[in-house]
Amino acid sequence: MASLSTLSRALSHRDARIFFGASLTAWTGLWMHRIAVSWFAWELTGSAFWVGMVAFSDLAPAVIVSPIAGAIADRVDRVRLAMITQAAIGTVVLITGTLVVTGQMTIGLLLLLEFCSGTAQSFAQPARQTLMPGIVPRADLPAAVGLNSLCFNVARFTGPALAGPLIAWAGPGVAIYCNAIAYWIATLTMPMLRIDPAQRRGHPATASLFGEMIDGVRYAARHPGLGPLLAFAAISAILLRGVQEIMPPFVDHVFGRGAEALALLTASFGVGALVAGVLVTSRGRLEGATRIAIIAVAAQAIATAAFVATGWFPLGLIAGAAIGAAASVHGISVQTLAQSAADPAMRGRVLSLWGLITRACPAAGALCLGASGELFGLRGPTLAAAALSVLVFAWGMMRLPRMAAALEKN
């Protein structure tokens, strides 16, 4: 099969096997953690707003931190930066789990700890992502980017599948501990990587850190392909990704179910993302990726509308799988284009902007959806966001020829 051939090509490299094995471990723990803290916040407060605030606290630091983190990743030892930040995540998560298990956790402490973990995640993301050109040859980079997203979505399936029964049996604290263990395992694998020093280290400092950060933002904004592509991704993430960040209120209010249903529903997102990820990764080429990234947002909007249109749980599972599939196709396509189109000296800063989009924009969406859900219920605001996404899709289609010409020329 073409998809298996593409994936095996990326995994034929020793460093890639180590890198993606560690990524799968860490992300499985991350998804267990997200399910656990989200459910804990819902049990603690019974408020969609506070569940949204927990997601916001984890993801929002990217607004400030990601551009700085990208500039740092472009000028330091990226392996060492990844080790330090992953170890920090593991430590913060260990504290979170201990406070939950001992009954000392409050919603204020949870927000603070999620903010600290999210800050470390914002540094870890560009450090790890900029290593990918160093673990595979350039010809295999699209396959590696696809495999990276595939690992995330496999974890998106296995993490909730493990977390749901574990939370029901032992409580959310144990699931949070699993994330701490996973990140420490990922940290210990980093020294095993044999990466060319040219890819491992960023360039020597050419200006102040702030100046290099501004240069990265300007570079992306002025690029005829990257600027509009990242803007398109950001707006669509604000409108559509909030649903995935505050699942407990949907499970309770829309479908009238509990923690095990939350795990099933989140896993359905992962299954859809996994299948779609394999298919889009199997393409192994840039041509047409821009069009795919734009069309995927329209598909996600339709699936999101279907998700909240009914309280019938089986349809919710199907719609959830469709949302996951569309989000996966969009994310893989955008990241592949960004990796390929960015100048090597700017790669860390461009990928940090992508990290900002994938973290800060869903956080903003979750906060808005949680707050509006308290006032108007969850269905109306979600349907309105899906309708606005159709307009964003139309804008993207109008810009498609120019974006594709700039992004797919490599």
Coordinates of C-alpha atoms in Angstrom, one line a residue:
M1 CA 0.0 0.0 0.0
A2 CA 1.2 3.5 -0.8
S3 CA 0.5 4.8 2.7
L4 CA 2.5 2.0 4.4
S5 CA 5.3 2.6 1.9
T6 CA 5.4 6.3 2.7
L7 CA 5.3 5.7 6.5
S8 CA 8.0 3.0 6.4
R9 CA 10.2 5.3 4.4
A10 CA 10.2 7.8 7.2
L11 CA 10.6 5.1 9.8
S12 CA 13.6 3.5 8.0
H13 CA 15.8 6.0 9.7
R14 CA 17.1 5.2 13.3
D15 CA 16.6 8.7 14.7
A16 CA 13.1 8.9 13.3
R17 CA 12.1 5.7 15.1
I18 CA 13.5 7.1 18.4
F19 CA 11.9 10.5 17.9
F20 CA 8.5 9.3 16.9
G21 CA 8.4 6.6 19.6
A22 CA 9.1 9.3 22.2
S23 CA 6.5 11.6 20.6
L24 CA 3.8 8.9 20.7
T25 CA 4.6 8.2 24.3
A26 CA 4.5 11.8 25.4
W27 CA 1.3 12.6 23.4
T28 CA -0.5 9.6 24.8
G29 CA 0.2 10.9 28.3
L30 CA -0.8 14.4 27.2
W31 CA -4.2 13.2 26.0
M32 CA -4.7 11.2 29.2
H33 CA -3.9 14.4 31.1
R34 CA -6.3 16.5 29.1
I35 CA -9.2 14.2 29.6
A36 CA -8.4 13.9 33.3
V37 CA -8.0 17.6 34.1
S38 CA -11.0 18.5 32.0
W39 CA -13.2 15.9 33.7
F40 CA -11.8 16.9 37.1
A41 CA -12.6 20.6 36.5
W42 CA -16.2 19.6 35.4
E43 CA -16.7 17.5 38.6
L44 CA -15.2 20.3 40.7
T45 CA -17.2 23.2 39.3
G46 CA -20.0 21.9 37.1
S47 CA -19.3 24.9 34.9
A48 CA -18.6 25.0 31.2
F49 CA -16.9 28.3 31.7
W50 CA -14.4 26.9 34.2
V51 CA -13.7 23.9 31.9
G52 CA -13.0 26.4 29.2
M53 CA -10.7 28.4 31.5
V54 CA -8.7 25.2 32.2
A55 CA -8.2 24.7 28.5
F56 CA -7.4 28.3 28.1
S57 CA -4.8 28.3 30.8
D58 CA -3.0 25.4 29.2
L59 CA -3.1 26.7 25.6
A60 CA -3.1 30.5 26.0
P61 CA 0.6 31.0 27.1
A62 CA 1.5 30.3 23.4
V63 CA 0.3 33.9 22.6
I64 CA 3.2 35.4 24.4
V65 CA 5.7 32.5 24.6
S66 CA 5.6 30.8 21.1
P67 CA 7.2 33.7 19.1
I68 CA 9.9 34.0 21.8
A69 CA 10.3 30.2 21.9
G70 CA 10.7 30.0 18.1
A71 CA 13.5 32.7 18.2
I72 CA 15.3 30.8 20.9
A73 CA 14.9 27.5 19.0
D74 CA 16.6 29.2 16.0
R75 CA 19.7 30.1 18.0
V76 CA 20.3 27.3 20.7
D77 CA 20.9 23.5 20.9
R78 CA 17.4 22.3 20.1
V79 CA 17.9 18.8 21.6
R80 CA 18.9 20.4 25.0
L81 CA 16.0 22.8 24.8
A82 CA 13.6 19.9 24.2
M83 CA 15.1 18.0 27.1
I84 CA 14.8 20.9 29.6
T85 CA 11.2 21.8 28.6
Q86 CA 10.0 18.2 28.6
A87 CA 11.5 17.6 32.0
A88 CA 9.7 20.8 33.2
I89 CA 6.4 19.5 31.9
G90 CA 6.9 16.2 33.7
T91 CA 7.6 17.9 37.0
V92 CA 4.6 20.3 36.8
V93 CA 2.3 17.4 35.9
L94 CA 3.6 15.3 38.8
I95 CA 2.7 18.2 41.2
T96 CA -0.7 18.4 39.6
G97 CA -1.4 14.7 40.0
T98 CA -0.3 14.8 43.6
L99 CA -2.6 17.7 44.5
V100 CA -5.5 15.9 42.8
V101 CA -4.9 12.6 44.5
T102 CA -4.4 14.2 48.0
G103 CA -7.6 16.3 47.6
Q104 CA -5.7 19.6 47.9
M105 CA -6.4 20.8 44.4
T106 CA -8.6 23.9 43.8
I107 CA -9.7 25.4 40.6
G108 CA -7.3 28.3 41.1
L109 CA -4.3 26.0 41.6
L110 CA -5.3 24.0 38.6
L111 CA -5.4 27.1 36.4
L112 CA -1.9 28.1 37.6
L113 CA -0.4 24.6 37.0
E114 CA -2.0 24.3 33.6
F115 CA -0.6 27.7 32.7
C116 CA 2.9 26.6 33.8
S117 CA 2.6 23.3 31.8
G118 CA 1.3 25.2 28.8
T119 CA 4.2 27.6 28.9
A120 CA 6.7 24.8 28.9
Q121 CA 4.8 23.1 26.0
S122 CA 5.1 26.3 24.0
F123 CA 8.9 26.1 24.3
A124 CA 9.0 22.3 23.6
Q125 CA 7.0 22.4 20.4
P126 CA 9.3 24.5 18.2
A127 CA 12.4 22.8 19.7
R128 CA 11.1 19.3 18.7
Q129 CA 9.6 20.3 15.4
T130 CA 12.7 22.0 14.1
L131 CA 14.6 18.7 14.6
M132 CA 12.6 16.9 12.0
P133 CA 14.8 17.9 9.0
G134 CA 17.7 16.5 11.0
I135 CA 16.2 13.0 11.5
V136 CA 15.2 12.3 7.9
P137 CA 16.6 13.4 4.5
R138 CA 14.8 16.3 2.8
A139 CA 13.1 13.9 0.3
D140 CA 11.4 12.2 3.3
L141 CA 10.4 15.3 5.1
P142 CA 6.7 15.3 4.0
A143 CA 6.4 11.7 5.1
A144 CA 8.0 12.7 8.5
V145 CA 5.7 15.6 9.0
G146 CA 2.7 13.4 8.2
L147 CA 4.0 10.7 10.6
N148 CA 4.4 13.3 13.3
S149 CA 0.8 14.3 13.0
L150 CA -0.2 10.6 12.7
C151 CA 1.6 9.9 16.0
F152 CA -0.4 12.8 17.6
N153 CA -3.6 11.4 16.4
V154 CA -2.8 7.8 17.4
A155 CA -2.2 9.2 20.9
R156 CA -5.5 11.1 20.5
F157 CA -7.2 7.7 20.2
T158 CA -5.2 5.6 22.7
G159 CA -4.9 8.4 25.4
P160 CA -8.6 8.8 25.9
A161 CA -9.2 5.0 25.5
L162 CA -6.8 4.5 28.4
A163 CA -7.9 7.5 30.4
G164 CA -11.7 6.9 30.5
P165 CA -11.7 3.5 32.3
L166 CA -8.7 4.6 34.4
I167 CA -10.6 7.7 35.6
A168 CA -13.7 5.7 36.3
W169 CA -11.7 3.1 38.3
A170 CA -9.0 5.1 40.1
G171 CA -9.8 8.7 39.6
P172 CA -8.3 11.5 37.4
G173 CA -5.1 11.8 39.5
V174 CA -3.7 8.4 38.4
A175 CA -4.3 9.4 34.7
I176 CA -2.4 12.6 35.3
Y177 CA 0.5 10.7 36.8
C178 CA 0.7 8.7 33.6
N179 CA 1.4 11.9 31.7
A180 CA 4.3 12.8 34.1
I181 CA 5.9 9.3 33.5
A182 CA 5.4 9.7 29.7
Y183 CA 7.2 13.0 29.5
W184 CA 10.1 11.8 31.6
I185 CA 10.5 8.9 29.3
A186 CA 10.5 11.2 26.3
T187 CA 13.1 13.4 28.0
L188 CA 15.5 10.5 28.5
T189 CA 15.3 9.5 24.8
M190 CA 16.6 12.8 23.5
P191 CA 20.4 12.2 24.1
M192 CA 20.0 9.1 22.0
L193 CA 19.4 11.1 18.8
R194 CA 22.4 11.5 16.4
I195 CA 21.6 14.8 14.6
D196 CA 23.8 16.7 12.3
P197 CA 25.1 19.8 14.3
A198 CA 23.8 22.1 11.5
Q199 CA 20.3 20.9 12.2
R200 CA 20.7 20.5 15.9
R201 CA 21.9 24.0 16.5
G202 CA 20.3 27.2 15.3
H203 CA 22.2 30.1 13.7
P204 CA 24.5 32.4 15.7
A205 CA 22.7 35.3 17.2
T206 CA 22.4 38.1 14.6
A207 CA 20.2 40.5 16.6
S208 CA 18.5 40.7 20.0
L209 CA 16.1 37.9 20.8
F210 CA 13.2 40.3 20.5
G211 CA 14.5 41.6 17.2
E212 CA 14.8 38.0 15.8
M213 CA 11.2 37.3 17.1
I214 CA 9.9 40.4 15.2
D215 CA 11.9 39.3 12.1
G216 CA 10.2 35.9 12.2
V217 CA 6.7 37.5 12.4
R218 CA 7.5 39.9 9.6
Y219 CA 8.9 37.1 7.4
A220 CA 5.8 35.0 7.8
A221 CA 3.4 37.9 7.4
R222 CA 5.1 39.1 4.2
H223 CA 5.4 35.7 2.6
P224 CA 2.8 35.4 -0.1
G225 CA 1.9 31.8 0.9
L226 CA 2.7 31.5 4.6
G227 CA 1.0 34.7 5.7
P228 CA -2.5 34.0 4.4
L229 CA -2.2 30.2 5.1
L230 CA -1.4 30.8 8.8
A231 CA -4.1 33.5 9.1
F232 CA -6.6 31.1 7.5
A233 CA -5.6 28.4 10.0
A234 CA -5.8 30.7 13.0
I235 CA -9.3 32.0 12.3
S236 CA -10.7 28.5 11.6
A237 CA -9.1 27.2 14.8
I238 CA -10.7 29.9 16.9
L239 CA -14.1 29.1 15.3
L240 CA -13.9 25.3 15.2
R241 CA -11.4 23.9 17.6
G242 CA -13.0 25.0 20.9
V243 CA -15.5 22.1 20.7
Q244 CA -12.6 19.6 21.2
E245 CA -11.2 21.5 24.1
I246 CA -14.3 21.5 26.3
M247 CA -15.8 18.1 25.7
P248 CA -17.2 17.4 29.2
P249 CA -20.0 19.9 29.0
F250 CA -21.0 18.5 25.6
V251 CA -21.0 15.0 26.9
D252 CA -23.1 16.0 29.9
H253 CA -25.5 18.6 28.5
V254 CA -25.9 17.5 24.9
F255 CA -25.6 13.7 25.2
G256 CA -26.4 13.2 29.0
R257 CA -23.5 10.8 29.6
G258 CA -20.4 10.5 31.9
A259 CA -16.7 9.9 31.9
E260 CA -16.6 6.7 29.9
A261 CA -18.7 8.3 27.1
L262 CA -16.2 11.2 27.2
A263 CA -13.4 8.7 26.5
L264 CA -15.4 7.1 23.7
L265 CA -16.2 10.4 22.1
T266 CA -12.7 11.7 22.3
A267 CA -11.4 8.4 20.9
S268 CA -13.8 8.8 18.0
F269 CA -12.1 12.1 17.1
G270 CA -8.8 10.2 17.3
V271 CA -9.9 7.3 15.1
G272 CA -11.1 9.7 12.4
A273 CA -7.9 11.7 12.6
L274 CA -5.8 8.5 12.4
V275 CA -7.5 7.1 9.3
A276 CA -7.4 10.5 7.5
G277 CA -3.8 11.1 8.6
V278 CA -2.7 7.8 7.0
L279 CA -4.5 8.7 3.8
V280 CA -3.1 12.3 3.5
T281 CA 0.4 11.2 4.5
S282 CA 0.4 8.5 1.8
R283 CA 0.4 11.3 -0.8
G284 CA 4.0 12.1 0.0
R285 CA 4.0 15.3 -2.1
L286 CA 3.3 19.0 -1.8
E287 CA 1.2 19.4 -5.0
G288 CA -2.4 20.1 -4.0
A289 CA -1.7 20.4 -0.3
T290 CA -2.9 24.0 -0.1
R291 CA -6.3 23.1 -1.6
I292 CA -6.6 20.2 0.7
A293 CA -5.9 22.3 3.7
I294 CA -8.7 24.8 2.8
I295 CA -11.3 22.2 1.8
A296 CA -10.7 20.4 5.1
V297 CA -12.0 23.4 7.1
A298 CA -15.3 23.3 5.2
A299 CA -15.6 19.6 6.0
Q300 CA -14.8 20.3 9.7
A301 CA -17.5 23.0 9.8
I302 CA -20.1 20.7 8.4
A303 CA -19.1 17.9 10.8
T304 CA -19.2 20.3 13.8
A305 CA -22.7 21.4 12.9
A306 CA -23.8 17.8 12.7
F307 CA -22.2 17.0 16.1
V308 CA -24.3 19.5 18.0
A309 CA -27.5 19.2 15.9
T310 CA -28.7 16.1 17.8
G311 CA -28.4 14.5 21.2
W312 CA -28.2 11.0 19.7
F313 CA -24.8 9.6 20.9
P314 CA -24.1 7.3 17.9
L315 CA -24.4 10.3 15.5
G316 CA -22.2 12.2 17.9
L317 CA -19.5 9.5 17.6
I318 CA -19.7 9.6 13.8
A319 CA -19.6 13.4 13.6
G320 CA -16.7 13.4 16.1
A321 CA -14.8 11.0 13.8
A322 CA -15.5 13.3 10.9
I323 CA -14.3 16.4 12.9
G324 CA -11.1 14.5 13.8
A325 CA -10.5 13.5 10.2
A326 CA -11.0 17.0 8.8
A327 CA -8.8 18.6 11.5
S328 CA -6.0 16.0 10.9
V329 CA -6.0 16.6 7.1
H330 CA -5.9 20.4 7.7
G331 CA -3.1 20.2 10.3
I332 CA -0.9 17.8 8.4
S333 CA -1.3 19.8 5.2
V334 CA -0.5 23.2 6.8
Q335 CA 2.5 21.9 8.8
T336 CA 4.0 20.2 5.7
L337 CA 3.6 23.4 3.7
A338 CA 5.1 25.5 6.5
Q339 CA 8.1 23.1 7.0
S340 CA 8.8 23.1 3.3
A341 CA 8.2 26.7 2.4
A342 CA 10.0 28.3 5.3
D343 CA 13.6 29.5 4.9
P344 CA 15.8 27.2 7.1
A345 CA 17.0 30.2 9.2
M346 CA 13.4 31.1 9.9
R347 CA 12.0 27.6 10.4
G348 CA 11.9 27.7 14.2
R349 CA 10.1 31.0 14.2
V350 CA 7.6 29.9 11.5
L351 CA 6.9 26.7 13.3
S352 CA 6.5 28.6 16.6
L353 CA 3.7 30.6 14.9
W354 CA 2.1 27.4 13.8
G355 CA 2.4 26.2 17.5
L356 CA 0.8 29.4 18.6
I357 CA -2.1 28.8 16.3
T358 CA -2.6 25.2 17.4
R359 CA -2.5 26.2 21.1
A360 CA -3.6 29.8 21.5
C361 CA -6.4 29.8 18.9
P362 CA -8.2 26.7 20.3
A363 CA -7.8 28.2 23.8
A364 CA -9.6 31.4 22.6
G365 CA -12.3 29.3 21.0
A366 CA -12.7 27.2 24.1
L367 CA -13.0 30.3 26.3
C368 CA -15.6 32.0 24.1
L369 CA -17.6 28.8 23.6
G370 CA -17.5 28.0 27.3
A371 CA -18.6 31.6 28.3
S372 CA -21.3 31.7 25.6
G373 CA -22.5 28.2 26.5
E374 CA -23.2 29.4 30.0
L375 CA -25.5 32.1 28.6
F376 CA -27.1 30.6 25.5
G377 CA -26.4 26.8 25.8
L378 CA -23.8 25.0 23.7
R379 CA -25.7 24.3 20.5
G380 CA -26.4 27.9 19.3
P381 CA -22.9 29.3 19.6
T382 CA -21.4 26.2 18.1
L383 CA -23.7 26.3 15.0
A384 CA -22.9 30.1 14.6
A385 CA -19.2 29.3 14.6
A386 CA -19.6 26.6 12.0
A387 CA -21.6 29.0 9.8
L388 CA -18.8 31.7 10.1
S389 CA -16.3 29.1 9.1
V390 CA -18.0 28.7 5.8
L391 CA -17.2 32.3 5.1
V392 CA -13.6 31.7 6.1
F393 CA -13.5 28.8 3.6
A394 CA -14.8 31.1 0.8
W395 CA -12.0 33.6 1.6
G396 CA -9.4 30.8 1.5
M397 CA -10.6 29.6 -1.9
M398 CA -10.3 33.1 -3.3
R399 CA -6.7 33.2 -2.2
L400 CA -5.9 29.7 -3.2
P401 CA -4.0 30.2 -6.5
R402 CA -1.5 32.7 -5.1
M403 CA -1.0 30.7 -1.9
A404 CA -0.4 27.5 -3.8
A405 CA 2.1 29.1 -6.2
A406 CA 4.2 30.3 -3.2
L407 CA 3.9 27.2 -1.0
E408 CA 4.2 24.3 -3.4
K409 CA 7.1 25.4 -5.6
N410 CA 9.6 23.4 -3.6

